[in-house]
Tab-separated table of C-alpha atoms in Angstrom:
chain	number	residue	atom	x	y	z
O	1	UNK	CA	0.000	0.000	0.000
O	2	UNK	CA	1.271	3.634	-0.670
O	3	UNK	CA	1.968	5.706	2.120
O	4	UNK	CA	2.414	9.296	3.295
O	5	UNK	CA	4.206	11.396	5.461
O	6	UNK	CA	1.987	12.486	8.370
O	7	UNK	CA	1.796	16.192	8.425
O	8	UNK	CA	5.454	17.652	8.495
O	9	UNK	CA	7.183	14.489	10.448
O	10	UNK	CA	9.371	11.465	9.559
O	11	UNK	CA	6.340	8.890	9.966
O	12	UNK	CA	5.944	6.941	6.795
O	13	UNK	CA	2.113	6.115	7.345
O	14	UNK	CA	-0.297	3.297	5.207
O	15	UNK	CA	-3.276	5.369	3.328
O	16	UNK	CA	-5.257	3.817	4.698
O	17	UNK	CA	-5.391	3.031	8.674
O	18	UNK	CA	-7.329	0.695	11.211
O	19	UNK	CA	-9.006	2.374	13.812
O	20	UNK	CA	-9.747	-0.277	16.593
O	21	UNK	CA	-12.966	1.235	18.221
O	22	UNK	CA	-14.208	-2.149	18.246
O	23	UNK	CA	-11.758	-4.486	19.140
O	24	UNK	CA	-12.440	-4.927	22.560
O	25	UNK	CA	-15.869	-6.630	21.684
O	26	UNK	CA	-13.821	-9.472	19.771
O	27	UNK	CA	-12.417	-12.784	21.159
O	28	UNK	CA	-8.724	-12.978	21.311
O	29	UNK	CA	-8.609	-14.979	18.004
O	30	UNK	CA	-10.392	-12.588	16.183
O	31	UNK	CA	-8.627	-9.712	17.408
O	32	UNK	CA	-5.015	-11.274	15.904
O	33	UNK	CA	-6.782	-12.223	12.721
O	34	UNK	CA	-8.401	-8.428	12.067
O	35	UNK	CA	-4.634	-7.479	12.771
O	36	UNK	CA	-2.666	-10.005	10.656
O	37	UNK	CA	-5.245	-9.111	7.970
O	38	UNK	CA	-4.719	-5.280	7.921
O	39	UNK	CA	-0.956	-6.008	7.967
O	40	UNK	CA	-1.220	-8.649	5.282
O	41	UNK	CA	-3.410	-5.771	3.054
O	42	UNK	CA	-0.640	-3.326	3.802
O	43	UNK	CA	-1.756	-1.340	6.191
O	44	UNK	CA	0.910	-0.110	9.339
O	45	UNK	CA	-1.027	2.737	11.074
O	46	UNK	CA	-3.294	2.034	13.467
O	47	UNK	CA	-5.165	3.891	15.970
O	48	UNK	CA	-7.174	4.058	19.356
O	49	UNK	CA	-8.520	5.942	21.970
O	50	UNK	CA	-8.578	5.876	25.853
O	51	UNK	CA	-12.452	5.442	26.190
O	52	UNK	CA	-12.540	3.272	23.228
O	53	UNK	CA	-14.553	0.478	25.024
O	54	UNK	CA	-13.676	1.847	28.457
O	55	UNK	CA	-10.064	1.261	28.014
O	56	UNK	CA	-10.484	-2.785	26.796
O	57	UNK	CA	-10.418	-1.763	22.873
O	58	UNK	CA	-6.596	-0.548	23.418
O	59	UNK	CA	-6.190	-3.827	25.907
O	60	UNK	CA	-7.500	-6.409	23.175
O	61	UNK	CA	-5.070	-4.588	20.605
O	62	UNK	CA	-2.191	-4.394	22.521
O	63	UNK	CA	-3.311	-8.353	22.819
O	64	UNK	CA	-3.521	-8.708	19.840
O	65	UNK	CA	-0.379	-7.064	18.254
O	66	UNK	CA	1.623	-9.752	20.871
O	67	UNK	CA	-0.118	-13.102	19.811
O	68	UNK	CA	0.785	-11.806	15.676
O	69	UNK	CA	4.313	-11.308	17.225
O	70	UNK	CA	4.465	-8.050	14.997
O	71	UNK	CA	7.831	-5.757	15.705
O	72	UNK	CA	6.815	-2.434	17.175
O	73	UNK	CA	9.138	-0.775	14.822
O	74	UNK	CA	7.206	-2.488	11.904
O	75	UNK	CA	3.695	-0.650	12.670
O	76	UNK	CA	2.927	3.259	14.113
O	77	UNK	CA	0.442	3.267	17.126
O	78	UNK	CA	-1.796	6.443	17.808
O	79	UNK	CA	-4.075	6.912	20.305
O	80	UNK	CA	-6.162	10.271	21.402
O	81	UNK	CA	-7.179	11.188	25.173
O	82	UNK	CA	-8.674	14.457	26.770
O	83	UNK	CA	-12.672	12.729	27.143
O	84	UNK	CA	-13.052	11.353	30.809
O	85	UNK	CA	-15.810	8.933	31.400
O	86	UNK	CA	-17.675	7.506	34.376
O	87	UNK	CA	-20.829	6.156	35.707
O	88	UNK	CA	-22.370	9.426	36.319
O	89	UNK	CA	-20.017	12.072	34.353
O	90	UNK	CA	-18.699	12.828	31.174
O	91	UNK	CA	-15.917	15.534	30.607
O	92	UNK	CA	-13.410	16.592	28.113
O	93	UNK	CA	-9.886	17.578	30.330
O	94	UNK	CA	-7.257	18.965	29.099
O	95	UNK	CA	-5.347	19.810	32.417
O	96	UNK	CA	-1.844	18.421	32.454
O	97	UNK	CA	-2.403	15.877	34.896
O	98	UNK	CA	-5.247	14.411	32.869
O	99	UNK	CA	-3.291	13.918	29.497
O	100	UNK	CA	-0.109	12.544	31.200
O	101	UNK	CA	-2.047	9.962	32.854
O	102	UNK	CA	-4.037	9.830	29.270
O	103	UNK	CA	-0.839	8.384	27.790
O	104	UNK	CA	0.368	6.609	30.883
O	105	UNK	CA	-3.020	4.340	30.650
O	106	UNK	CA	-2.585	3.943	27.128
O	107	UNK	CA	0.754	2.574	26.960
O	108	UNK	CA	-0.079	0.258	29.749
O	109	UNK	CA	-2.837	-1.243	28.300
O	110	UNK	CA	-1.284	-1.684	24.668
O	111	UNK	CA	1.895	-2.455	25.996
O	112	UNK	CA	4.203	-0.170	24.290
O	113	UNK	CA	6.962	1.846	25.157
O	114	UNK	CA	5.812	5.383	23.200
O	115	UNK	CA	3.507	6.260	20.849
O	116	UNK	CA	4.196	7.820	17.267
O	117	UNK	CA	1.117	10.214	17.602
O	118	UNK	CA	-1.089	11.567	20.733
O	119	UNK	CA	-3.730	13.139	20.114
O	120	UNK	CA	-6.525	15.243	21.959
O	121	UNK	CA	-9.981	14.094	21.379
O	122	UNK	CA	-12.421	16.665	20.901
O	123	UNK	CA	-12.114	19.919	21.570
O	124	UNK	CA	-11.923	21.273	25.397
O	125	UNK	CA	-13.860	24.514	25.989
O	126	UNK	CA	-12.006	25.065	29.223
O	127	UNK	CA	-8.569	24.808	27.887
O	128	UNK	CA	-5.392	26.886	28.700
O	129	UNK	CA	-3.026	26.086	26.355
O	130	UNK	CA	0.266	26.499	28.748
O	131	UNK	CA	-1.000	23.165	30.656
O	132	UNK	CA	-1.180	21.556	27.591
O	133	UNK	CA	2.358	22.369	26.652
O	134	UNK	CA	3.667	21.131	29.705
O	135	UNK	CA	2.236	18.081	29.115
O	136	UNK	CA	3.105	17.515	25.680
O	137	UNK	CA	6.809	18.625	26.546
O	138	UNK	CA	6.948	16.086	29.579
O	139	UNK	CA	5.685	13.634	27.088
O	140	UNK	CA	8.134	14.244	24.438
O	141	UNK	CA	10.757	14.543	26.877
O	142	UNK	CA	10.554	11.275	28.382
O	143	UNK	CA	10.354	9.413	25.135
O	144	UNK	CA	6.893	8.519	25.325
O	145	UNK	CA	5.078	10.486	22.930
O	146	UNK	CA	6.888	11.269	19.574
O	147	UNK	CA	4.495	13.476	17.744
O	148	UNK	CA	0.918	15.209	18.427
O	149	UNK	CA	-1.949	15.988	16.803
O	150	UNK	CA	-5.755	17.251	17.237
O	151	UNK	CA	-9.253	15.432	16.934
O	152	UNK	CA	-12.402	17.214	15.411
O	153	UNK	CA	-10.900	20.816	16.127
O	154	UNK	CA	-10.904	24.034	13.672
O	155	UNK	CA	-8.530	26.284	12.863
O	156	UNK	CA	-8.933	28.390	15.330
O	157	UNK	CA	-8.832	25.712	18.282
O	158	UNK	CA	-5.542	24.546	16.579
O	159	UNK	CA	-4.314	28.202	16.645
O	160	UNK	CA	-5.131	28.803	20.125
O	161	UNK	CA	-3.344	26.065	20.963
O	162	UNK	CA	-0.404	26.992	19.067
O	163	UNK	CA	0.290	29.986	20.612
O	164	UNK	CA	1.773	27.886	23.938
O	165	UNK	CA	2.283	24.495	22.117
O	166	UNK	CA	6.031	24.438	20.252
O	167	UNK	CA	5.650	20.708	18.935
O	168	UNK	CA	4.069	20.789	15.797
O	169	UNK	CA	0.536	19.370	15.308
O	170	UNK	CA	0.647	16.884	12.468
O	171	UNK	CA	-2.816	15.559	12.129
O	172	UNK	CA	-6.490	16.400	12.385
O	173	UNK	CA	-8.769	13.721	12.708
O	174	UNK	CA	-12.111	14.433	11.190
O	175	UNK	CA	-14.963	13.053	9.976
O	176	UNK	CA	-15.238	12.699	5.766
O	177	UNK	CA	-16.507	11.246	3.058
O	178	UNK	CA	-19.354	11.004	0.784
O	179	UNK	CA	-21.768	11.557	2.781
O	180	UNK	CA	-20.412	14.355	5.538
O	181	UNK	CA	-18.618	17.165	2.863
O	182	UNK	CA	-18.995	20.209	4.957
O	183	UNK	CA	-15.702	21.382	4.017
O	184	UNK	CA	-15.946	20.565	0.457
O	185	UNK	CA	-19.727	21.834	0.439
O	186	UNK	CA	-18.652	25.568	1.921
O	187	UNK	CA	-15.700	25.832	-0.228
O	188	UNK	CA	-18.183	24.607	-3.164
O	189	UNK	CA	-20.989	27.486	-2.105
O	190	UNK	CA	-18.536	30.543	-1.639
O	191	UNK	CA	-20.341	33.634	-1.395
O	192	UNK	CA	-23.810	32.111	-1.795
O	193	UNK	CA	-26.510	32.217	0.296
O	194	UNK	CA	-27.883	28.637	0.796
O	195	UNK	CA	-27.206	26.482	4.038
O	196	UNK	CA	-24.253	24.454	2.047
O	197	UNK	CA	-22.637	27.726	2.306
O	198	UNK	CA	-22.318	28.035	6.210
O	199	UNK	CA	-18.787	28.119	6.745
O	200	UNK	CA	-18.720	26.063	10.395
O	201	UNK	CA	-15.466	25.290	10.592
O	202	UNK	CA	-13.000	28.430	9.341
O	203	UNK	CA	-11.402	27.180	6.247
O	204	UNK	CA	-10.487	24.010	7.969
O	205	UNK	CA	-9.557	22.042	4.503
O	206	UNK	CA	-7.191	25.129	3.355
O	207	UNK	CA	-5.646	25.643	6.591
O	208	UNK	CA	-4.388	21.772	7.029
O	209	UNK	CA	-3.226	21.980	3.308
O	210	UNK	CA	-1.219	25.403	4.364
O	211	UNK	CA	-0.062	23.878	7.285
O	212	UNK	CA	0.982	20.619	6.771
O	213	UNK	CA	-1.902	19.206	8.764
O	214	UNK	CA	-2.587	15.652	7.487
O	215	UNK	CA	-6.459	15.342	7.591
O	216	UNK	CA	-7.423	11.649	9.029
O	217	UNK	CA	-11.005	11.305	8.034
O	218	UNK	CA	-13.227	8.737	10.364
O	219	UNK	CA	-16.174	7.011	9.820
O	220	UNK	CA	-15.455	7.044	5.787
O	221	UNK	CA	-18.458	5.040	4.488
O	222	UNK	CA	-21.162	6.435	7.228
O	223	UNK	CA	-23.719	9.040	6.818
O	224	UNK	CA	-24.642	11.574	9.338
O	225	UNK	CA	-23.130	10.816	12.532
O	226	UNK	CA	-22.668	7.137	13.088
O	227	UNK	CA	-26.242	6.911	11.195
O	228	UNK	CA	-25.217	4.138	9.370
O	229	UNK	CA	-23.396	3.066	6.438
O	230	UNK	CA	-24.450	4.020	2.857
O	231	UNK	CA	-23.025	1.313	0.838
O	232	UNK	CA	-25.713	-0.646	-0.167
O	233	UNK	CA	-28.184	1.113	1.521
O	234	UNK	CA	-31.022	1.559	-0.161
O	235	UNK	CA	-31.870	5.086	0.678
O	236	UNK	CA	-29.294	6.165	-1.608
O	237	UNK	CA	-30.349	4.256	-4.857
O	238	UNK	CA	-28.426	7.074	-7.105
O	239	UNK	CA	-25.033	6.975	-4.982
O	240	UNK	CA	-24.978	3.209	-5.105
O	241	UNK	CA	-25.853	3.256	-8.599
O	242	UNK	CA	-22.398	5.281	-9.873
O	243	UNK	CA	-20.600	3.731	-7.111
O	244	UNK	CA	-20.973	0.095	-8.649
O	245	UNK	CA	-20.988	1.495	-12.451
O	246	UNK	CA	-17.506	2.404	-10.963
O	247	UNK	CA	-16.575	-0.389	-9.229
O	248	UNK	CA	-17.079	-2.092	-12.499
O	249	UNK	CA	-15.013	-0.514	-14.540
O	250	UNK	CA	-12.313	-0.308	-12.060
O	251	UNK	CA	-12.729	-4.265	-11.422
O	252	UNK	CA	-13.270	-3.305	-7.869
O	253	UNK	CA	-16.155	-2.756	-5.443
O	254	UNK	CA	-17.997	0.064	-3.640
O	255	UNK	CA	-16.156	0.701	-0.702
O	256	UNK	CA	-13.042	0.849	-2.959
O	257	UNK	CA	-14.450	3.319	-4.565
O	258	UNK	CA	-15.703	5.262	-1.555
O	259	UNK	CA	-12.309	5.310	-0.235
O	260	UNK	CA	-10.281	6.283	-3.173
O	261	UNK	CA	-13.313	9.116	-3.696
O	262	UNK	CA	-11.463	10.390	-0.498
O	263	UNK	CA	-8.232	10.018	-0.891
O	264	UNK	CA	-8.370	11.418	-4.926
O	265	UNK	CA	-8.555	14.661	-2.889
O	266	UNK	CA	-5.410	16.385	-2.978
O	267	UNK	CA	-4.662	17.602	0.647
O	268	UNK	CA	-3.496	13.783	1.118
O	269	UNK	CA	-5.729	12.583	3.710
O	270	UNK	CA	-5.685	9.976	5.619
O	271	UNK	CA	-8.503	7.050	5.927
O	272	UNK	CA	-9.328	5.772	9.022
O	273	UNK	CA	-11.208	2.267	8.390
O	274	UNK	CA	-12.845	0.293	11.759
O	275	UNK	CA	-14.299	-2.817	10.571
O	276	UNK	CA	-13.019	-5.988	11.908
O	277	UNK	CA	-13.756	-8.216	9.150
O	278	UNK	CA	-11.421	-9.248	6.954
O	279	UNK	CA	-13.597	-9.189	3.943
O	280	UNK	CA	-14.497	-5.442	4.830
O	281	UNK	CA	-10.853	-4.576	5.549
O	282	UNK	CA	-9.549	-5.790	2.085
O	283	UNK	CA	-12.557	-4.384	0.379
O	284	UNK	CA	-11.922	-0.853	1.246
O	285	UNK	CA	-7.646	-1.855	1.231
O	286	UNK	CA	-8.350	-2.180	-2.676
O	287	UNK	CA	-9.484	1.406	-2.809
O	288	UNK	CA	-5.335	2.342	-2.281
O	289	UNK	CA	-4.798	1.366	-6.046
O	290	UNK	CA	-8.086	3.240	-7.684
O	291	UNK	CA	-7.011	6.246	-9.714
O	292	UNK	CA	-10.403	8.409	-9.844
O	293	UNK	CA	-10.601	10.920	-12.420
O	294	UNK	CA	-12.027	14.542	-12.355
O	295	UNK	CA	-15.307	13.427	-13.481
O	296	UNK	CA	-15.711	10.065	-11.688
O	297	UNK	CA	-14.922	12.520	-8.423
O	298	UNK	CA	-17.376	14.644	-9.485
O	299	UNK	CA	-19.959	11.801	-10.437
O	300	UNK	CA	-19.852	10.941	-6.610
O	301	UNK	CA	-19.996	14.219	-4.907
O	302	UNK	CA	-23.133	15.182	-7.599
O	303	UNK	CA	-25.192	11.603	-7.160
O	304	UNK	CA	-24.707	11.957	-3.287
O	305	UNK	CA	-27.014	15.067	-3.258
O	306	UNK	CA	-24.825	17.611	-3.978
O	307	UNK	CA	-25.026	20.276	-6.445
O	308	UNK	CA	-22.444	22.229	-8.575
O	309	UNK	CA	-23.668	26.405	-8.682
């Protein structure tokens, strides 16, 4: 599988990555196999999240990565804290002490030394940025974090953030894809008047491309959030239609096509797959070697609703 440079760092990363959300639902057999088959379809980037499954998604992967005996220094690991979860409370915490233990948990659970990326989930209303730098310094320092990035942040989060935090910030992690083009749609409607116009996230797409931000785009193949998948769906009859007239003539299938529809783009994204199946995992793997053109890009974007002013 190709890969890419994550924003301006030295980490070679697989197009396409496996998020593993849902790992900690899967026996220990089936969380090797879902790994040996994303390595065996090329991919070496995978990510979690501390409340991914209360903490046992990262456990089952960290598992999982030891019973495939695969060589840390074979695969990149990324994982994003900041949300706290309990019983009775939910909070997003950015203090110092929060993120350090963030990554201390983490690297416990998936038994790993460091991670290549850390990254804050969600934004934190309450944030001061100086905490934040101390963390990701005493992070960096100690060998245990090697780059850092943001999750489902604009640019003006990232640039508050910036103005204490020296490390650069080398990915966003957003949702994208057919069905959820806000920042294509706003781009599309400059200067118009219609709701598809609503800038709601300040340039985001331009200001990753200016600044080396590598956009990882999550749930690829859903529509609205987590609403479901659109593939086959049949509330989409004209999407599905160009999607398999595609998938024909690209000797492929749907998802392929779905995923190369993202990463045609050229700010170089990232796609962030989180099925477990094998099937599913080398069905959208395929969509690394689809070459889209202008007009099959366009095909999508129009048959998914869209329109072109």
């Amino acid at each position: 599988m190709e890969k890419i440079r994550l924003g301006n760092s030295e980490l070679n990363a697989s197009r396409i990555g496996l998020g593993v959300m849902r790992m900690g639902t899967r026996s220990e057999r089936d969380a090797q196999k879902t790994i040996e088959s994303a390595i065996s379809h090329g991919i070496n980037f995978f990510e979690s999240a501390n409340v991914y499954g209360a903490g046992k998604s990262s456990t089952a992967f960290g598992r999982a990565l030891k019973d495939a005996k695969i060589s840390r220094d074979k695969i990149l690991i990324q994982s994003k804290g900041g949300i706290v979860r309990g019983d009775n409370f939910k909070r997003v915490d950015y203090s110092k002490e929060n993120l350090i233990q963030s990554v201390e948990d983490e690297l416990s659970r998936i038994g790993t030394d460091y991670l290549d990326v850390f990254v804050l989930h969600r934004p934190d209303v309450l944030v001061e940025p100086d905490e934040v730098a101390e963390a990701f310094n005493i992070l960096e320092q100690s060998g245990k974090v090697r780059y850092f990035g943001v999750s489902n942040q604009n640019s003006l989060d990232i640039e508050l953030l910036k103005t204490a935090v020296k490390q650069p910030l080398i990915v966003n992690q957003l949702q994208f894809g057919i069905m959820h083009t806000g920042m294509i749609d706003q781009q599309i409607h400059v200067n118009m008047t219609d709701d598809a116009a609503n800038m709601r996230d300040a340039e985001l797409l331009a200001y990753s491309r200016i600044h080396e931000m590598t956009i990882q785009t999550w749930s690829p193949l859903q529509f609205g959030y987590f609403g479901g998948v659109f593939v086959d769906n049949p509330d989409f009859p004209e999407l599905n239609e160009v999607l398999g007239r595609l998938a024909d003539h690209y000797q492929t299938n749907k998802s392929a096509i779905a995923v190369a529809w993202i990463l045609r783009h050229p700010a170089n994204m990232q796609v962030i797959i989180g099925s477990m199946s094998d099937h599913h995992i080398r069905e959208m793997a395929e969509g690394d070697n689809v070459n889209l053109t202008r007009q099959d890009w366009y095909d999508i974007y129009l048959a998914a609703g869209n329109m072109l002013p």
